[in-house]
Coordinates of C-alpha atoms in Angstrom, one line a residue:
Chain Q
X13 CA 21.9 51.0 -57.0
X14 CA 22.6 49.8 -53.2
X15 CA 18.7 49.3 -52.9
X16 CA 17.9 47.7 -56.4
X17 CA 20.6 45.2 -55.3
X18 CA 18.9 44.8 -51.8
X19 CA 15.6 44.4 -53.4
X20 CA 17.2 41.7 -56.0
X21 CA 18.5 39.8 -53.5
X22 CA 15.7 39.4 -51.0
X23 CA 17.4 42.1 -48.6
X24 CA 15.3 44.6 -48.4
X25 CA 12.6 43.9 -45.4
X26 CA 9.6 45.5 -44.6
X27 CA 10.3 47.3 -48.5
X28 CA 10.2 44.4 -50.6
X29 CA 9.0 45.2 -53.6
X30 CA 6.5 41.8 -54.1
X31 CA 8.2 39.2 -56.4
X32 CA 10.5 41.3 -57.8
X33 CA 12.5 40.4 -60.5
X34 CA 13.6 43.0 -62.7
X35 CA 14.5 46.9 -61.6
X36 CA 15.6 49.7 -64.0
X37 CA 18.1 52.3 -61.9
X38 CA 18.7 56.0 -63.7
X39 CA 21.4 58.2 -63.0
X40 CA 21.3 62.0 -63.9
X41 CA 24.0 64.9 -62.7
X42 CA 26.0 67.7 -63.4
X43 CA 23.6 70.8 -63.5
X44 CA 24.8 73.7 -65.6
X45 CA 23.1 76.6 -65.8
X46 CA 20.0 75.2 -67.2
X47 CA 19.8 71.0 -67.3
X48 CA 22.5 68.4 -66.2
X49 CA 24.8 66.7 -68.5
X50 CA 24.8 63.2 -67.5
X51 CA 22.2 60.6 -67.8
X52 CA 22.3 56.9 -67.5
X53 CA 19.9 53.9 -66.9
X54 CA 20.8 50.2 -66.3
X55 CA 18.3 47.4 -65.8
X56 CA 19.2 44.4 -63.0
X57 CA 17.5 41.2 -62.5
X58 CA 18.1 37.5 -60.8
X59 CA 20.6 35.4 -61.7
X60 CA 19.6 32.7 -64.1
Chain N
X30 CA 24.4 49.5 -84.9
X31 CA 25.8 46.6 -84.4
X32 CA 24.7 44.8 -80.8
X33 CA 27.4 45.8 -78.1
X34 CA 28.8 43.4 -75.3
X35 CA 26.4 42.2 -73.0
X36 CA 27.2 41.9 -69.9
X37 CA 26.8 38.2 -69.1
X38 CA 29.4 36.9 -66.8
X39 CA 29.2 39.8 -64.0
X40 CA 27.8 40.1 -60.7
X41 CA 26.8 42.9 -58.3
X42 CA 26.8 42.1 -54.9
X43 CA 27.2 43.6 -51.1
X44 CA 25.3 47.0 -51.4
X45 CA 26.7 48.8 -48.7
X46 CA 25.1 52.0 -46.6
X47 CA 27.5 54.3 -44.6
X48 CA 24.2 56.0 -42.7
X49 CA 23.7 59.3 -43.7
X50 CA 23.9 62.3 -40.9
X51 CA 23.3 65.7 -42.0
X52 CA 26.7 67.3 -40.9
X53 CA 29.8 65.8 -40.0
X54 CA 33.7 67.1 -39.1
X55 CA 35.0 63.9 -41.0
X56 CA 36.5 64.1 -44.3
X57 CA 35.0 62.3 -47.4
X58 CA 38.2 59.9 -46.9
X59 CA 36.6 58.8 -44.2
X60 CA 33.1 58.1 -45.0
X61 CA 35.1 56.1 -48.2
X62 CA 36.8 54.5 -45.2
X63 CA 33.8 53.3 -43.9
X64 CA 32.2 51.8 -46.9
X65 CA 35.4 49.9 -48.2
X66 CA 35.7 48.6 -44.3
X67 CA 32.1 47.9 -44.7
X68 CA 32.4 45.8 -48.1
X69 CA 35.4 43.8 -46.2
X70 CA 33.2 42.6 -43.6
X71 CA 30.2 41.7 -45.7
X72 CA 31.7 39.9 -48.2
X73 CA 34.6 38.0 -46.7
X74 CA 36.7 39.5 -49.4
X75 CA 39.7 40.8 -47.7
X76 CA 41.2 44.2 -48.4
X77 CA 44.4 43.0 -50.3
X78 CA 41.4 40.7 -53.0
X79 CA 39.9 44.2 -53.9
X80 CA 42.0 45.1 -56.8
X81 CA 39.8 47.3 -58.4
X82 CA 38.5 51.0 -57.0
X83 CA 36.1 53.2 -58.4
X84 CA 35.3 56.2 -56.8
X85 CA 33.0 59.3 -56.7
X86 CA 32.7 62.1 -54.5
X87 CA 32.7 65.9 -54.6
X88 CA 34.4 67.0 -51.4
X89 CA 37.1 64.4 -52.1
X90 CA 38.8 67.2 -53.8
X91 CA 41.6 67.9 -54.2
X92 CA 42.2 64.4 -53.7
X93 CA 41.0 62.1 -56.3
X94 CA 40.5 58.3 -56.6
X95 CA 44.2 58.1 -56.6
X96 CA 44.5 59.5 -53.1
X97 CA 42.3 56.9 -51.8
X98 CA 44.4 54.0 -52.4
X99 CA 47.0 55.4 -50.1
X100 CA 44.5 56.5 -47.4
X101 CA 43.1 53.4 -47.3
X102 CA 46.0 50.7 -48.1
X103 CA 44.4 49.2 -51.0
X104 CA 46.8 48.9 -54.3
X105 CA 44.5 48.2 -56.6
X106 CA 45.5 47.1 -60.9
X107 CA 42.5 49.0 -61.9
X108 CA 41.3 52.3 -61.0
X109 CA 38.6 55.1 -62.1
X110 CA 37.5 58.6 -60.4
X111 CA 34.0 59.1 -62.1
X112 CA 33.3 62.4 -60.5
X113 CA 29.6 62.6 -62.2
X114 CA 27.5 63.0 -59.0
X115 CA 24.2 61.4 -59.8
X116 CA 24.9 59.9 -62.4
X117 CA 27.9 57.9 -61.5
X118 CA 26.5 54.9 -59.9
X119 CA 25.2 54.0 -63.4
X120 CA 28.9 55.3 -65.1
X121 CA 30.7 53.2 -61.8
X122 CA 29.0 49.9 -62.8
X123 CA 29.2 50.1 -66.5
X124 CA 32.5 50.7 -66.3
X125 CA 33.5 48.1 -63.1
X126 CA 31.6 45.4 -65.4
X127 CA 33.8 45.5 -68.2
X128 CA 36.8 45.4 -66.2
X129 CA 35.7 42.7 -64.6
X130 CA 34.7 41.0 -67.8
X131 CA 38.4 41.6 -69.2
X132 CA 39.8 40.3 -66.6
X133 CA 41.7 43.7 -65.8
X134 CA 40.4 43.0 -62.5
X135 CA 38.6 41.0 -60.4
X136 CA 36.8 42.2 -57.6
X137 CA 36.3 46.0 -58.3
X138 CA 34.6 48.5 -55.2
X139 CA 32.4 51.0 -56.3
X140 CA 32.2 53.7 -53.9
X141 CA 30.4 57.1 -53.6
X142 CA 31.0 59.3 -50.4
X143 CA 30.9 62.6 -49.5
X144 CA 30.9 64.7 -46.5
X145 CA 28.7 68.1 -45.6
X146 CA 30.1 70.5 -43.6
X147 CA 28.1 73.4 -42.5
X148 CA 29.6 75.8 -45.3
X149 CA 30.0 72.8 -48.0
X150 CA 26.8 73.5 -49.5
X151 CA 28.5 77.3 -50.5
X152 CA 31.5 75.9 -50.7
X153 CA 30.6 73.1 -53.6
X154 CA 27.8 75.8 -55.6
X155 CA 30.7 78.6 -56.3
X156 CA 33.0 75.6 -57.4
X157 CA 30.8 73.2 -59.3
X158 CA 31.6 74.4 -62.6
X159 CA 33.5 76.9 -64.6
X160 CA 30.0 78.1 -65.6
X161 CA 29.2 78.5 -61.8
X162 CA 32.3 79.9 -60.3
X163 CA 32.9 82.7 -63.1
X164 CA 29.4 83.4 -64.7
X165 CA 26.3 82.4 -62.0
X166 CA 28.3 82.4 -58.1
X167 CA 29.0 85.8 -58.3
X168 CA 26.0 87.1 -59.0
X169 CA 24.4 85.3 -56.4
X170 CA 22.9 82.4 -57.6
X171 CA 21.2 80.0 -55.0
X172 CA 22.3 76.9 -57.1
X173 CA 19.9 73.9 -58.4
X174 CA 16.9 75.1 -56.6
X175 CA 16.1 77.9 -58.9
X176 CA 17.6 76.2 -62.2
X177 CA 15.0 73.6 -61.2
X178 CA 12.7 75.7 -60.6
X179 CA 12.8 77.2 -64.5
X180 CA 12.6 73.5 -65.7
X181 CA 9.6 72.3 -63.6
X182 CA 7.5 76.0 -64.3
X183 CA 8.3 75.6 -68.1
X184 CA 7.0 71.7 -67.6
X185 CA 3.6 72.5 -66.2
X186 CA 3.2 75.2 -68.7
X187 CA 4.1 73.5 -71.6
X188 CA 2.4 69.6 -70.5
X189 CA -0.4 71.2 -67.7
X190 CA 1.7 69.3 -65.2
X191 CA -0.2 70.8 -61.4
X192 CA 2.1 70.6 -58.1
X193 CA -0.1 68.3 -56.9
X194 CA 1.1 66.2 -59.6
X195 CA 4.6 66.5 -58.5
X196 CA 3.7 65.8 -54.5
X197 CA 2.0 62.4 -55.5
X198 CA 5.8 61.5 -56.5
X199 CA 6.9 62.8 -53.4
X200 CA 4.0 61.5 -50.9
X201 CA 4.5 57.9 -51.7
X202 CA 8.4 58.3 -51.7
X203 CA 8.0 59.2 -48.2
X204 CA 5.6 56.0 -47.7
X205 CA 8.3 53.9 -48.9
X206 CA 11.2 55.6 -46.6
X207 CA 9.4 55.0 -43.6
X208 CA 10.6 51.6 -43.6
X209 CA 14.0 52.7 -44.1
X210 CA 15.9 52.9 -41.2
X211 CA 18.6 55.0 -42.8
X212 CA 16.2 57.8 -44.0
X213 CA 16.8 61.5 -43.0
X214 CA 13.0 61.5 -43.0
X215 CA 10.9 59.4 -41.3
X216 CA 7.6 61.2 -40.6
X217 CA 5.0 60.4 -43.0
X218 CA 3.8 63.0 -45.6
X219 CA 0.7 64.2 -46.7
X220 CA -0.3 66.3 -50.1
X221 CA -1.6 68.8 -48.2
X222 CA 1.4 69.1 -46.1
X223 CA 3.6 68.9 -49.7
X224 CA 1.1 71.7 -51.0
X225 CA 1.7 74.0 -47.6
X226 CA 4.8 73.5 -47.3
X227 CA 7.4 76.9 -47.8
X228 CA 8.9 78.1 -51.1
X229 CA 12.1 77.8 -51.6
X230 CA 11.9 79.1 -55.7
X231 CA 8.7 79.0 -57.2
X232 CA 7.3 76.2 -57.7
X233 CA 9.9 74.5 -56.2
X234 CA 8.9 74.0 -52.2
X235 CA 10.2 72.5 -49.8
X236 CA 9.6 69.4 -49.9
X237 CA 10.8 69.1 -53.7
X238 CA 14.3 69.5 -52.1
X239 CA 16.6 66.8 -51.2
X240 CA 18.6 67.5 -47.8
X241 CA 22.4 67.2 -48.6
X242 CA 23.9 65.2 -45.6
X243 CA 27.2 63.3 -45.5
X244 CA 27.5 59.0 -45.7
X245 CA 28.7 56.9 -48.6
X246 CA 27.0 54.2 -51.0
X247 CA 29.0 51.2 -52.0
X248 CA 28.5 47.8 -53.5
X249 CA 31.1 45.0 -55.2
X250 CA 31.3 44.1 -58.9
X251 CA 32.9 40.6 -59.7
X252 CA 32.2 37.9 -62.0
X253 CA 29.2 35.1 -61.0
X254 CA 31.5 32.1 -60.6
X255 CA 33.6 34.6 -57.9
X256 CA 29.9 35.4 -56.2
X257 CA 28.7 31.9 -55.8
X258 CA 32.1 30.6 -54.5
X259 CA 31.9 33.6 -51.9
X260 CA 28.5 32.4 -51.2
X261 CA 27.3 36.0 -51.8
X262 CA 23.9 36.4 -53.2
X263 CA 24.0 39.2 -56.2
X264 CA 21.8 40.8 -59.1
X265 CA 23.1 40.9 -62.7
X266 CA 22.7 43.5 -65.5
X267 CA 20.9 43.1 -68.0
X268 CA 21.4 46.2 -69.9
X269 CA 23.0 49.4 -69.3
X270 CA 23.3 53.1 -71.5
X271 CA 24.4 56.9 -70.8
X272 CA 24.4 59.4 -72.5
X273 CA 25.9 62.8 -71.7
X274 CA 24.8 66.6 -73.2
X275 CA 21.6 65.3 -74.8
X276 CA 19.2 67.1 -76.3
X277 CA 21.8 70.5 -76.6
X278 CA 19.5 72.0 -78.8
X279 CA 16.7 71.7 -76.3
X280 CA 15.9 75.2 -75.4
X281 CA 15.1 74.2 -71.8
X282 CA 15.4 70.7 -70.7
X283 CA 12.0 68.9 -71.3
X284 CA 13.6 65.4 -71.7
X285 CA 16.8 63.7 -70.9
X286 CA 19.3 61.3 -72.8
X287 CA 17.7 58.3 -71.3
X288 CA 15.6 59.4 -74.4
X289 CA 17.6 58.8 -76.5
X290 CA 19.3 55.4 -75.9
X291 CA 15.9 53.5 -74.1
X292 CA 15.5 51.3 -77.0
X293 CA 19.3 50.2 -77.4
X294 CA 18.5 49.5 -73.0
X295 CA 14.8 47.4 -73.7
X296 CA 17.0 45.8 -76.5
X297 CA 19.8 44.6 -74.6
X298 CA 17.4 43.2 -71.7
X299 CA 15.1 41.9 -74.1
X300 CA 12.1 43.2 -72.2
X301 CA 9.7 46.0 -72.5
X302 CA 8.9 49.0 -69.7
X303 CA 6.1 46.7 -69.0
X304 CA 8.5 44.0 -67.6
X305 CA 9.7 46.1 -65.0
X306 CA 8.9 45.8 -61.1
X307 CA 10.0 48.6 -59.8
X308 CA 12.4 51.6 -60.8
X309 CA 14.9 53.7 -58.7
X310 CA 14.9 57.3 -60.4
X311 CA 17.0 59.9 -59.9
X312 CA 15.1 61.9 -57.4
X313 CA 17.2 65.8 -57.0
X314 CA 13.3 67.0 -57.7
X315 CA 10.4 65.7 -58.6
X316 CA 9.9 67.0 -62.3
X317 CA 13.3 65.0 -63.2
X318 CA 11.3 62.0 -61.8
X319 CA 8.5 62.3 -64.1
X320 CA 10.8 63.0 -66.9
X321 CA 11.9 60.0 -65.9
X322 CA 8.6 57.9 -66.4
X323 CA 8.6 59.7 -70.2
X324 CA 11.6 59.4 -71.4
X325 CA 12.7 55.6 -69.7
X326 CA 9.4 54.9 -71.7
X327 CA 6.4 54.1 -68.9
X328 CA 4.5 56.5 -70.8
X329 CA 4.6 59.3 -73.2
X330 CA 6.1 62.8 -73.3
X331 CA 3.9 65.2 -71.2
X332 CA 1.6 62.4 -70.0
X333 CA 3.9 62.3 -66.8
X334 CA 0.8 63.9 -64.7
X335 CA -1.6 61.1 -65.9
X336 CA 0.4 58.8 -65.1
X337 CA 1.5 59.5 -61.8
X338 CA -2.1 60.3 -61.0
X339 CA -3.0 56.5 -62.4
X340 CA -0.3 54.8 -60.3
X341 CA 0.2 53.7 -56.8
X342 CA 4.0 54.2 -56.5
X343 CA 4.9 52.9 -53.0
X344 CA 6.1 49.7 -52.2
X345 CA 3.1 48.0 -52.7
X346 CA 1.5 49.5 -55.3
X347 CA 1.4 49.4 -59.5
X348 CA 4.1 51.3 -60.0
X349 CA 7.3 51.2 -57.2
X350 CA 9.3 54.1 -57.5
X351 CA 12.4 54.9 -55.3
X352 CA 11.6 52.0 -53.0
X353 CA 13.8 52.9 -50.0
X354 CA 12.2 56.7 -49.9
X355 CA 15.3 58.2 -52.6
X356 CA 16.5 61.0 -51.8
X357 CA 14.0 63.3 -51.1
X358 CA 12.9 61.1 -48.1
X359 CA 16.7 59.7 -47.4
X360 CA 18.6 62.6 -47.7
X361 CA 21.5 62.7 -50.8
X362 CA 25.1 63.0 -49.2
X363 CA 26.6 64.2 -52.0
X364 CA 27.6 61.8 -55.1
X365 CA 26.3 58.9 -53.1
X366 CA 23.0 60.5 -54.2
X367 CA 24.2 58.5 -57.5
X368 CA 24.1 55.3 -55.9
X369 CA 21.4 55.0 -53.2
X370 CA 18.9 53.9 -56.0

């Protein structure tokens, strides 16, 4: 999330993603015995 | 289904680092310490304006989000322990944005943190879960790497999926952290190197393991009117899902909920995979990365090898993935892990 945000606001330096406008972030935890649990996915942009 | 709430209105600002080192004496109090002192300064929000906490961390316990507050003299009217590891940056946000939106607070700190001790590694495995700590931990169990190791060897036998495959994810993850100055790693990677590189449990290697560490993750939720009068430049979501015990019937994992709710997320941005310039993915090993790629809807099920060998996936390439190295280059410290992408 912390480095979406960076590269949303035009803070992330030598890493910039060219132009970037729109960035999709996906979350995934808590292994069992065989797969995780949790999964989660949010997309961030600009302002308007 | 009816169209939920968007969430128009909120901003997410100030991401925060706590830099990552791979063992520490501290307590995850005090990494949380760090971030929330970090937030202060970066925002020019003052301590007593945050009124909302939510936290995640695994060697928090027994303290929970609760304890915090009195740690570190905040007295928030809103608060919520999401102790989901990498999944609760996601599950932090969703939730911070809604109590934002409600008013139910106004400026809400989102903060994962944990520490690593030299024995927390054992120490978190045997605890982790019921599962773990009466039916796995005993009996010896090494943890994730060999559970990860089932999933990606049933992958490549049931898509063709190679290793190499697998180190192009991991080659130009390690492109990207080079620029990071917070990553773990910062000697460059080759495939040959990735393909040479020790077992840990077949196929897993080396290098398809993260190295836990300790440091924190943080950023600030608050609506866009509060932003712009802070002066604070911010992102805003444009959609958001989880889903949680997906695919149950799944004998072993092949795909994960992000499956199952993509269209309801595409829906809610009003764009299509296509639109997207670059993705963070949750990166504990690769195979959960190209899972990623299928199931978030870059390409089919089981094309994740042709696709991976078709894209550039550094910085600068077609396809951007995990632009500040993820974890596998920056090292996870624990839940933060959840919020570094």
């Amino acid at each position: 999330m912390t480095e979406a945000i960076r590269q949303l606001t035009d803070a992330a330096e030598s890493r910039a993603v060219p132009d970037a406008q729109l960035g999709l972030v996906a979350g995934f935890g808590m292994v069992t015995y065989d797969r995780c649990l949790c999964t989660g996915a949010i997309i961030l942009g600009r302002p308007a | 289904m009816t169209r939920r709430l968007s969430y128009e209105g909120v901003a997410v600002a100030v991401p925060v680092t706590v830099p990552y080192v791979r063992y520490s004496t501290h307590g995850a109090h005090w990494f949380l310490g760090q971030a929330v002192e970090a937030l202060v300064k970066a925002s020019g929000v003052k301590k007593e304006q945050i009124d909302g906490l939510c936290v995640s961390s695994f060697s928090l316990v027994p303290d929970t989000a609760v304890g915090v507050t009195q740690h570190l003299g905040l007295s928030p009217r809103w608060l919520d322990h999401v102790p989901t590891g990498g999944a609760s940056g996601v599950m932090c946000l969703r939730r911070a944005a809604r109590a934002v939106q409600s008013g139910d607070a106004d400026v809400v700190a989102c903060v994962a943190a944990d520490t690593n001790h030299v024995d927390s590694f054992r120490m978190t495995l045997g605890a982790f879960s019921n599962f773990a700590r009466d039916a796995t931990y005993p009996y010896g169990s090494g943890g994730p790497n060999s559970i990860f190791a089932m999933i990606t060897s049933h992958y490549m036998r049931t898509f063709g999926a190679k290793r190499e495959d697998f180190g192009r994810i991991c080659v130009d993850q390690r492109s990207n952290a080079l620029k990071n100055p917070h990553a773990m790693f910062n000697k460059p990677l080759t495939l040959d190197e990735y393909m040479a590189a020790r077992p840990i449990s077949d196929p897993i290697h080396l290098f398809d393991c993260v190295m836990p560490c300790a440091g924190a993750e943080a950023f600030l939720v608050m609506s866009e009117e509060r932003a712009r009068d802070l002066g604070l430049p911010h992102a805003v979501i444009r959609g958001a899902i989880e889903r949680h015990n997906a695919y149950s019937e799944d004998p072993v994992m092949v795909r994960g909920g992000w499956r199952m709710d993509r269209d309801d997320l595409y829906a809610q941005a009003g764009v299509k995979p296509a639109d997207i310039d670059f993705v963070q993915t949750y990166d504990d090993y690769p195979v959960i990365v190209m899972m990623q790629f299928e199931d978030l809807g870059f390409c089919e099920k089981g094309e994740g090898s042709a696709f991976v060998q078709s894209h550039v996936m550094t910085n600068e390439g077609s396809f951007p993935n995990n632009t500040s190295g993820g974890q596998l280059s920056a090292g996870q410290a624990g839940a933060a892990g959840g919020s570094l992408a």
